[in-house]
Amino acid sequence: MSNSFKQRAIRSIKDGAKDTLKISIWLAKLMVGVSFAVFLLKYFNILPHIVHLIDPLFQHLGLPGDAALAYLTGYFVNIYSALAVVASLDLTYKSATILAVMILCSHSMLIETPVLKKTGASAVRMVIIRTLSAFLLAWVLNIIMPDDPSKVIASQTVAQQSALPFLTQLGDWAVSAVKLVIKVFLFVFGLNILQRLLKEFGVADKISNIFKPLLVVSGLPPKCSILWLFANLAGLAYGAAAILDEVNSGKITKREILLVDTHIAISHSNFEDLLLLVTFGASWWILLVSRWIMSTLLVWEYRLEFFIKDRFFSKNN
C-alpha cells in the first residue's frame, strides 16, 4: 500500500512538472516585464500625473483625493505597493473599507489579466468588469455604510525613496526581480503539484462536495471547485499553474471556464491580501461578502447572456 501511494505521488509530480515549468517561465517573464515597466514609472514619477485626473471622482466615493494614488498603484502594480501608499493616508473605518474593496477588485491588472486571458477569457471584458465593479461597490458602500469619523485609522510614517542614481535603483530592481522569479517558481510548482496530488488521491472530489452548495448559489459548476478554491486562497498569479492545469484537463467546458473566470476575477486572494488590508482598518467581512455578491451577480448575468444566445441566436433556431 505504501509503495502504491509513493508511486502514484511520484507519477503525479512527474506528469505535472513539465507543464508547470512552462507556465512558471511564462509567468516569470510576464512579472519581470511588468516589474521593469513599473520601475520606470516610479523613476520618472509618471503615476502622480495620472492621479490628478481622477482625484475628484474619488471624493464623490467618500474617499480623500490622495486615495486615488493608492488605488492606481494597486491597479498597475500590486497589493503590496498599494499598501505602502495606504499607510500614508488618514482613513476612517468607512473610507479604509471602501478603498480596500476597490483595490481587491482590480489590482495587479497587468499581471492577472494575461493569466485570465490564457484560460480563455476576454482580456477586455475582464478589465472592464473588474474596474467597473471596483467603482460600483465603492459607490454602494459609500451610500449604505454609516459615517463614523471617530474611528480614524492614523497614518503611519512611510520612508520615501531617496533620489538615488539610476544605475543604483536599477541594481536594486534587478535584485528584487531575481527574488520574484525564485518566489514564482517555488509557489507555482508547489501549488500545481498539490493540486495534482489532491486529484490523484480523490481529495478534490471531497472538496467539491464541501463547497458544492456555495458554488451552486454562485452560479458555478461544482466540478470547478478546485479551480475556484486555488484562486480564492492563492490568487490568480501564484495559482496560475494549478488553474491552467485544471482548464487544460478537458474536463471543464469553455463556458464553465468563463463563468469561473468571471467570479474569480472579482473575488480571489481572500486570505493573505484580504488580511493585509484588514490591518489598515478595513472590515474583513465587508471585503469578503461585497465582492462575493458582486462576482455572483456577474456570473448569473453571464449565464443569462448564454441563455439568450442559445435561445434567440442559435443556428438551430
CSV table of C-alpha atoms in Angstrom, one decimal:
chain,number,residue,atom,x,y,z
A,1,MET,CA,0.0,0.0,0.0
A,2,SER,CA,2.8,2.3,0.9
A,3,ASN,CA,4.7,1.6,-2.4
A,4,SER,CA,1.5,2.2,-4.3
A,5,PHE,CA,0.9,5.5,-2.6
A,6,LYS,CA,4.5,6.5,-3.3
A,7,GLN,CA,4.4,5.5,-7.0
A,8,ARG,CA,1.1,7.4,-7.5
A,9,ALA,CA,2.6,10.5,-5.9
A,10,ILE,CA,5.8,10.4,-7.9
A,11,ARG,CA,3.8,9.9,-11.1
A,12,SER,CA,1.6,12.9,-10.4
A,13,ILE,CA,4.6,15.0,-9.7
A,14,LYS,CA,6.4,13.9,-12.9
A,15,ASP,CA,3.3,14.4,-15.0
A,16,GLY,CA,2.9,17.9,-13.8
A,17,ALA,CA,6.5,19.0,-13.7
A,18,LYS,CA,6.9,19.7,-17.5
A,19,ASP,CA,3.7,21.8,-17.9
A,20,THR,CA,4.3,23.6,-14.7
A,21,LEU,CA,7.8,24.6,-15.8
A,22,LYS,CA,6.5,26.1,-19.0
A,23,ILE,CA,3.8,28.1,-17.1
A,24,SER,CA,6.3,29.2,-14.5
A,25,ILE,CA,8.7,30.5,-17.1
A,26,TRP,CA,5.9,32.3,-18.9
A,27,LEU,CA,4.6,33.9,-15.6
A,28,ALA,CA,8.1,34.8,-14.5
A,29,LYS,CA,8.8,36.6,-17.9
A,30,LEU,CA,5.4,38.4,-17.5
A,31,MET,CA,6.1,39.5,-13.9
A,32,VAL,CA,9.6,40.7,-14.6
A,33,GLY,CA,8.5,42.7,-17.6
A,34,VAL,CA,5.7,44.4,-15.7
A,35,SER,CA,8.0,44.9,-12.8
A,36,PHE,CA,10.5,46.7,-15.0
A,37,ALA,CA,7.8,48.9,-16.5
A,38,VAL,CA,6.6,49.9,-13.0
A,39,PHE,CA,10.2,50.7,-12.1
A,40,LEU,CA,10.4,53.1,-15.0
A,41,LEU,CA,7.0,54.6,-14.0
A,42,LYS,CA,8.3,55.2,-10.4
A,43,TYR,CA,11.7,56.5,-11.5
A,44,PHE,CA,10.2,59.1,-13.9
A,45,ASN,CA,7.4,59.9,-11.4
A,46,ILE,CA,4.6,59.4,-14.1
A,47,LEU,CA,1.9,57.9,-11.9
A,48,PRO,CA,1.1,61.0,-9.9
A,49,HIS,CA,0.3,62.9,-13.1
A,50,ILE,CA,-2.4,60.3,-13.9
A,51,VAL,CA,-3.8,60.6,-10.3
A,52,HIS,CA,-4.7,64.2,-10.7
A,53,LEU,CA,-7.2,63.3,-13.4
A,54,ILE,CA,-9.3,61.0,-11.1
A,55,ASP,CA,-8.9,62.8,-7.8
A,56,PRO,CA,-12.4,64.5,-8.0
A,57,LEU,CA,-14.1,61.2,-8.7
A,58,PHE,CA,-12.7,59.6,-5.5
A,59,GLN,CA,-14.0,62.4,-3.4
A,60,HIS,CA,-17.5,61.5,-4.6
A,61,LEU,CA,-16.9,58.0,-3.4
A,62,GLY,CA,-16.3,59.1,0.2
A,63,LEU,CA,-12.5,58.9,-0.2
A,64,PRO,CA,-9.8,61.5,0.2
A,65,GLY,CA,-8.3,62.6,-3.1
A,66,ASP,CA,-4.9,61.0,-2.2
A,67,ALA,CA,-6.6,57.6,-2.1
A,68,ALA,CA,-6.5,57.7,-5.9
A,69,LEU,CA,-2.8,57.1,-5.8
A,70,ALA,CA,-3.2,54.1,-3.6
A,71,TYR,CA,-5.8,52.7,-6.0
A,72,LEU,CA,-3.8,53.3,-9.2
A,73,THR,CA,-0.7,51.9,-7.6
A,74,GLY,CA,-2.5,48.7,-6.8
A,75,TYR,CA,-4.2,48.7,-10.2
A,76,PHE,CA,-1.0,48.8,-12.1
A,77,VAL,CA,1.4,47.2,-9.7
A,78,ASN,CA,0.1,45.0,-6.8
A,79,ILE,CA,-1.4,44.9,-3.3
A,80,TYR,CA,1.9,45.5,-1.5
A,81,SER,CA,2.7,48.7,-3.5
A,82,ALA,CA,-0.8,50.0,-2.8
A,83,LEU,CA,-0.4,49.3,1.0
A,84,ALA,CA,2.7,51.5,1.1
A,85,VAL,CA,0.5,54.4,-0.1
A,86,VAL,CA,-2.4,53.4,2.1
A,87,ALA,CA,-0.1,53.6,5.1
A,88,SER,CA,0.5,57.3,4.5
A,89,LEU,CA,-3.3,58.2,4.5
A,90,ASP,CA,-5.6,59.2,7.3
A,91,LEU,CA,-8.6,56.9,6.8
A,92,THR,CA,-11.8,56.3,8.7
A,93,TYR,CA,-13.2,52.8,9.2
A,94,LYS,CA,-15.6,53.5,6.3
A,95,SER,CA,-13.0,55.0,3.9
A,96,ALA,CA,-10.5,52.3,4.6
A,97,THR,CA,-13.1,49.6,3.8
A,98,ILE,CA,-14.2,51.3,0.6
A,99,LEU,CA,-10.6,51.8,-0.7
A,100,ALA,CA,-9.7,48.2,0.3
A,101,VAL,CA,-12.7,46.8,-1.7
A,102,MET,CA,-11.6,48.8,-4.7
A,103,ILE,CA,-8.0,47.6,-4.5
A,104,LEU,CA,-9.1,43.9,-4.1
A,105,CYS,CA,-11.5,44.1,-7.0
A,106,SER,CA,-9.0,45.5,-9.5
A,107,HIS,CA,-5.4,45.0,-8.5
A,108,SER,CA,-2.3,43.7,-10.5
A,109,MET,CA,-4.1,44.2,-13.8
A,110,LEU,CA,-1.0,44.0,-15.9
A,111,ILE,CA,-0.2,40.5,-14.5
A,112,GLU,CA,-3.6,39.0,-13.7
A,113,THR,CA,-5.3,39.9,-17.0
A,114,PRO,CA,-2.9,37.9,-19.1
A,115,VAL,CA,-3.4,34.9,-16.7
A,116,LEU,CA,-7.2,35.1,-17.2
A,117,LYS,CA,-6.8,35.5,-20.9
A,118,LYS,CA,-4.6,32.4,-21.1
A,119,THR,CA,-7.6,30.4,-19.6
A,120,GLY,CA,-9.8,31.6,-22.4
A,121,ALA,CA,-11.4,34.8,-21.0
A,122,SER,CA,-11.6,38.1,-22.9
A,123,ALA,CA,-9.0,40.4,-21.6
A,124,VAL,CA,-11.1,43.5,-22.4
A,125,ARG,CA,-14.1,42.0,-20.6
A,126,MET,CA,-12.1,41.2,-17.6
A,127,VAL,CA,-10.6,44.7,-17.3
A,128,ILE,CA,-14.0,46.3,-17.7
A,129,ILE,CA,-15.8,44.2,-15.2
A,130,ARG,CA,-13.1,44.4,-12.6
A,131,THR,CA,-12.7,48.2,-13.0
A,132,LEU,CA,-16.5,48.9,-13.0
A,133,SER,CA,-17.0,46.5,-10.1
A,134,ALA,CA,-14.5,48.4,-8.0
A,135,PHE,CA,-16.2,51.8,-8.6
A,136,LEU,CA,-19.7,50.4,-8.3
A,137,LEU,CA,-19.1,48.7,-5.0
A,138,ALA,CA,-17.3,51.9,-3.7
A,139,TRP,CA,-20.4,53.9,-4.7
A,140,VAL,CA,-22.8,51.5,-3.0
A,141,LEU,CA,-20.7,51.2,0.2
A,142,ASN,CA,-20.4,55.0,0.4
A,143,ILE,CA,-24.2,55.2,0.5
A,144,ILE,CA,-25.0,52.3,2.9
A,145,MET,CA,-22.1,52.4,5.3
A,146,PRO,CA,-22.7,54.9,8.2
A,147,ASP,CA,-20.2,57.7,8.7
A,148,ASP,CA,-18.1,57.4,11.8
A,149,PRO,CA,-15.4,60.0,11.9
A,150,SER,CA,-14.4,58.9,15.4
A,151,LYS,CA,-12.9,55.7,14.1
A,152,VAL,CA,-9.8,57.1,12.5
A,153,ILE,CA,-7.0,54.9,11.1
A,154,ALA,CA,-4.0,57.0,11.8
A,155,SER,CA,-1.5,57.2,9.0
A,156,GLN,CA,2.0,55.7,9.5
A,157,THR,CA,5.3,57.2,8.6
A,158,VAL,CA,6.4,55.8,5.3
A,159,ALA,CA,10.0,56.1,4.3
A,160,GLN,CA,10.4,57.9,1.0
A,161,GLN,CA,12.8,56.6,-1.6
A,162,SER,CA,15.8,58.8,-1.8
A,163,ALA,CA,16.9,60.3,-5.1
A,164,LEU,CA,19.4,57.6,-5.8
A,165,PRO,CA,21.3,57.4,-9.2
A,166,PHE,CA,19.5,55.5,-11.9
A,167,LEU,CA,22.0,52.6,-12.0
A,168,THR,CA,21.8,52.2,-8.3
A,169,GLN,CA,18.0,51.9,-8.5
A,170,LEU,CA,18.3,49.6,-11.5
A,171,GLY,CA,20.5,47.3,-9.4
A,172,ASP,CA,18.0,47.3,-6.6
A,173,TRP,CA,15.3,46.4,-9.0
A,174,ALA,CA,17.4,43.6,-10.5
A,175,VAL,CA,17.9,42.0,-7.1
A,176,SER,CA,14.1,42.2,-6.4
A,177,ALA,CA,13.4,40.7,-9.8
A,178,VAL,CA,15.6,37.7,-9.1
A,179,LYS,CA,13.8,37.2,-5.7
A,180,LEU,CA,10.5,37.5,-7.6
A,181,VAL,CA,11.4,34.8,-10.1
A,182,ILE,CA,12.5,32.4,-7.3
A,183,LYS,CA,9.2,33.1,-5.5
A,184,VAL,CA,7.2,32.4,-8.6
A,185,PHE,CA,8.9,29.1,-9.3
A,186,LEU,CA,8.5,27.9,-5.7
A,187,PHE,CA,4.9,28.9,-5.3
A,188,VAL,CA,3.7,27.9,-8.8
A,189,PHE,CA,5.4,24.5,-8.6
A,190,GLY,CA,4.2,23.9,-5.1
A,191,LEU,CA,0.6,24.8,-5.7
A,192,ASN,CA,0.3,22.8,-9.0
A,193,ILE,CA,1.8,19.7,-7.5
A,194,LEU,CA,-0.6,20.0,-4.6
A,195,GLN,CA,-3.5,20.3,-7.0
A,196,ARG,CA,-2.4,17.2,-8.9
A,197,LEU,CA,-2.0,15.2,-5.7
A,198,LEU,CA,-5.4,16.2,-4.5
A,199,LYS,CA,-6.9,15.0,-7.7
A,200,GLU,CA,-4.9,11.7,-7.7
A,201,PHE,CA,-6.0,10.7,-4.3
A,202,GLY,CA,-9.6,11.7,-4.5
A,203,VAL,CA,-9.4,14.6,-2.1
A,204,ALA,CA,-10.5,17.0,-4.9
A,205,ASP,CA,-13.9,15.2,-5.1
A,206,LYS,CA,-14.4,15.6,-1.3
A,207,ILE,CA,-13.6,19.3,-1.5
A,208,SER,CA,-16.1,19.6,-4.4
A,209,ASN,CA,-18.8,18.1,-2.1
A,210,ILE,CA,-18.0,20.5,0.7
A,211,PHE,CA,-18.2,23.6,-1.5
A,212,LYS,CA,-21.0,22.4,-3.8
A,213,PRO,CA,-23.8,24.4,-2.1
A,214,LEU,CA,-21.8,27.7,-2.2
A,215,LEU,CA,-20.8,27.2,-5.9
A,216,VAL,CA,-24.4,26.4,-6.9
A,217,VAL,CA,-25.6,29.6,-5.4
A,218,SER,CA,-22.7,31.4,-7.1
A,219,GLY,CA,-23.8,30.0,-10.4
A,220,LEU,CA,-20.7,27.9,-10.8
A,221,PRO,CA,-20.5,24.2,-11.6
A,222,PRO,CA,-19.3,22.2,-8.5
A,223,LYS,CA,-16.7,20.3,-10.6
A,224,CYS,CA,-14.8,23.7,-10.8
A,225,SER,CA,-14.3,23.8,-7.0
A,226,ILE,CA,-10.6,23.2,-7.1
A,227,LEU,CA,-10.0,25.9,-9.7
A,228,TRP,CA,-12.2,28.3,-7.6
A,229,LEU,CA,-10.6,27.3,-4.3
A,230,PHE,CA,-7.0,27.8,-5.5
A,231,ALA,CA,-7.9,31.3,-6.9
A,232,ASN,CA,-9.5,32.2,-3.6
A,233,LEU,CA,-6.6,31.1,-1.5
A,234,ALA,CA,-3.5,31.6,-3.7
A,235,GLY,CA,-4.7,34.3,-6.1
A,236,LEU,CA,-4.5,34.4,-9.9
A,237,ALA,CA,-0.8,34.9,-10.3
A,238,TYR,CA,0.6,32.2,-8.0
A,239,GLY,CA,-2.3,29.9,-8.6
A,240,ALA,CA,-1.9,30.3,-12.4
A,241,ALA,CA,-0.3,26.9,-13.0
A,242,ALA,CA,-2.9,25.0,-11.0
A,243,ILE,CA,-5.7,27.0,-12.6
A,244,LEU,CA,-4.4,26.4,-16.1
A,245,ASP,CA,-3.7,22.7,-15.4
A,246,GLU,CA,-7.4,22.3,-14.4
A,247,VAL,CA,-8.5,24.2,-17.5
A,248,ASN,CA,-6.3,22.1,-19.8
A,249,SER,CA,-7.6,18.8,-18.4
A,250,GLY,CA,-10.5,19.0,-20.8
A,251,LYS,CA,-13.0,18.2,-18.0
A,252,ILE,CA,-14.3,21.7,-17.9
A,253,THR,CA,-16.2,23.3,-20.9
A,254,LYS,CA,-15.3,26.7,-22.3
A,255,ARG,CA,-18.5,28.2,-20.8
A,256,GLU,CA,-17.8,26.8,-17.4
A,257,ILE,CA,-14.3,28.3,-17.5
A,258,LEU,CA,-15.7,31.7,-18.5
A,259,LEU,CA,-18.1,31.6,-15.6
A,260,VAL,CA,-15.3,30.7,-13.1
A,261,ASP,CA,-13.0,33.4,-14.6
A,262,THR,CA,-15.8,36.0,-14.1
A,263,HIS,CA,-16.2,35.0,-10.5
A,264,ILE,CA,-12.5,34.8,-9.5
A,265,ALA,CA,-11.7,38.0,-11.4
A,266,ILE,CA,-13.5,39.9,-8.7
A,267,SER,CA,-13.2,37.5,-5.7
A,268,HIS,CA,-9.8,36.0,-5.3
A,269,SER,CA,-6.8,36.2,-2.9
A,270,ASN,CA,-9.2,36.0,0.0
A,271,PHE,CA,-6.6,35.0,2.5
A,272,GLU,CA,-3.3,37.0,2.5
A,273,ASP,CA,-4.3,40.0,0.5
A,274,LEU,CA,-7.6,40.4,2.4
A,275,LEU,CA,-5.9,40.1,5.8
A,276,LEU,CA,-3.2,42.6,4.8
A,277,LEU,CA,-5.9,45.3,4.1
A,278,VAL,CA,-7.7,44.5,7.3
A,279,THR,CA,-4.6,45.5,9.2
A,280,PHE,CA,-5.2,49.0,7.9
A,281,GLY,CA,-8.6,49.2,9.4
A,282,ALA,CA,-10.9,47.7,6.7
A,283,SER,CA,-13.8,45.4,7.6
A,284,TRP,CA,-12.9,41.8,6.7
A,285,TRP,CA,-16.5,40.7,6.3
A,286,ILE,CA,-17.5,43.6,4.1
A,287,LEU,CA,-14.4,42.9,1.9
A,288,LEU,CA,-15.4,39.3,1.6
A,289,VAL,CA,-19.2,39.5,1.3
A,290,SER,CA,-19.4,42.6,-1.0
A,291,ARG,CA,-17.1,41.1,-3.6
A,292,TRP,CA,-18.7,37.6,-3.4
A,293,ILE,CA,-22.1,39.2,-4.1
A,294,MET,CA,-20.7,41.3,-7.0
A,295,SER,CA,-19.0,38.3,-8.5
A,296,THR,CA,-22.1,36.1,-8.1
A,297,LEU,CA,-24.3,38.8,-9.8
A,298,LEU,CA,-21.8,38.9,-12.7
A,299,VAL,CA,-21.8,35.1,-13.1
A,300,TRP,CA,-25.6,34.9,-13.3
A,301,GLU,CA,-25.6,37.8,-15.7
A,302,TYR,CA,-23.2,35.9,-17.9
A,303,ARG,CA,-25.4,32.8,-17.7
A,304,LEU,CA,-28.3,35.0,-18.8
A,305,GLU,CA,-26.2,36.0,-21.8
A,306,PHE,CA,-25.6,32.3,-22.7
A,307,PHE,CA,-29.3,31.6,-22.3
A,308,ILE,CA,-30.3,34.5,-24.6
A,309,LYS,CA,-27.6,33.5,-27.2
A,310,ASP,CA,-28.8,29.9,-27.2
A,311,ARG,CA,-32.5,30.8,-27.2
A,312,PHE,CA,-32.5,33.5,-29.8
A,313,PHE,CA,-29.3,33.4,-31.8
A,314,SER,CA,-28.6,29.7,-32.0
A,315,LYS,CA,-28.1,28.4,-35.6
A,316,ASN,CA,-30.5,25.6,-34.8
A,317,ASN,CA,-33.4,28.1,-34.4
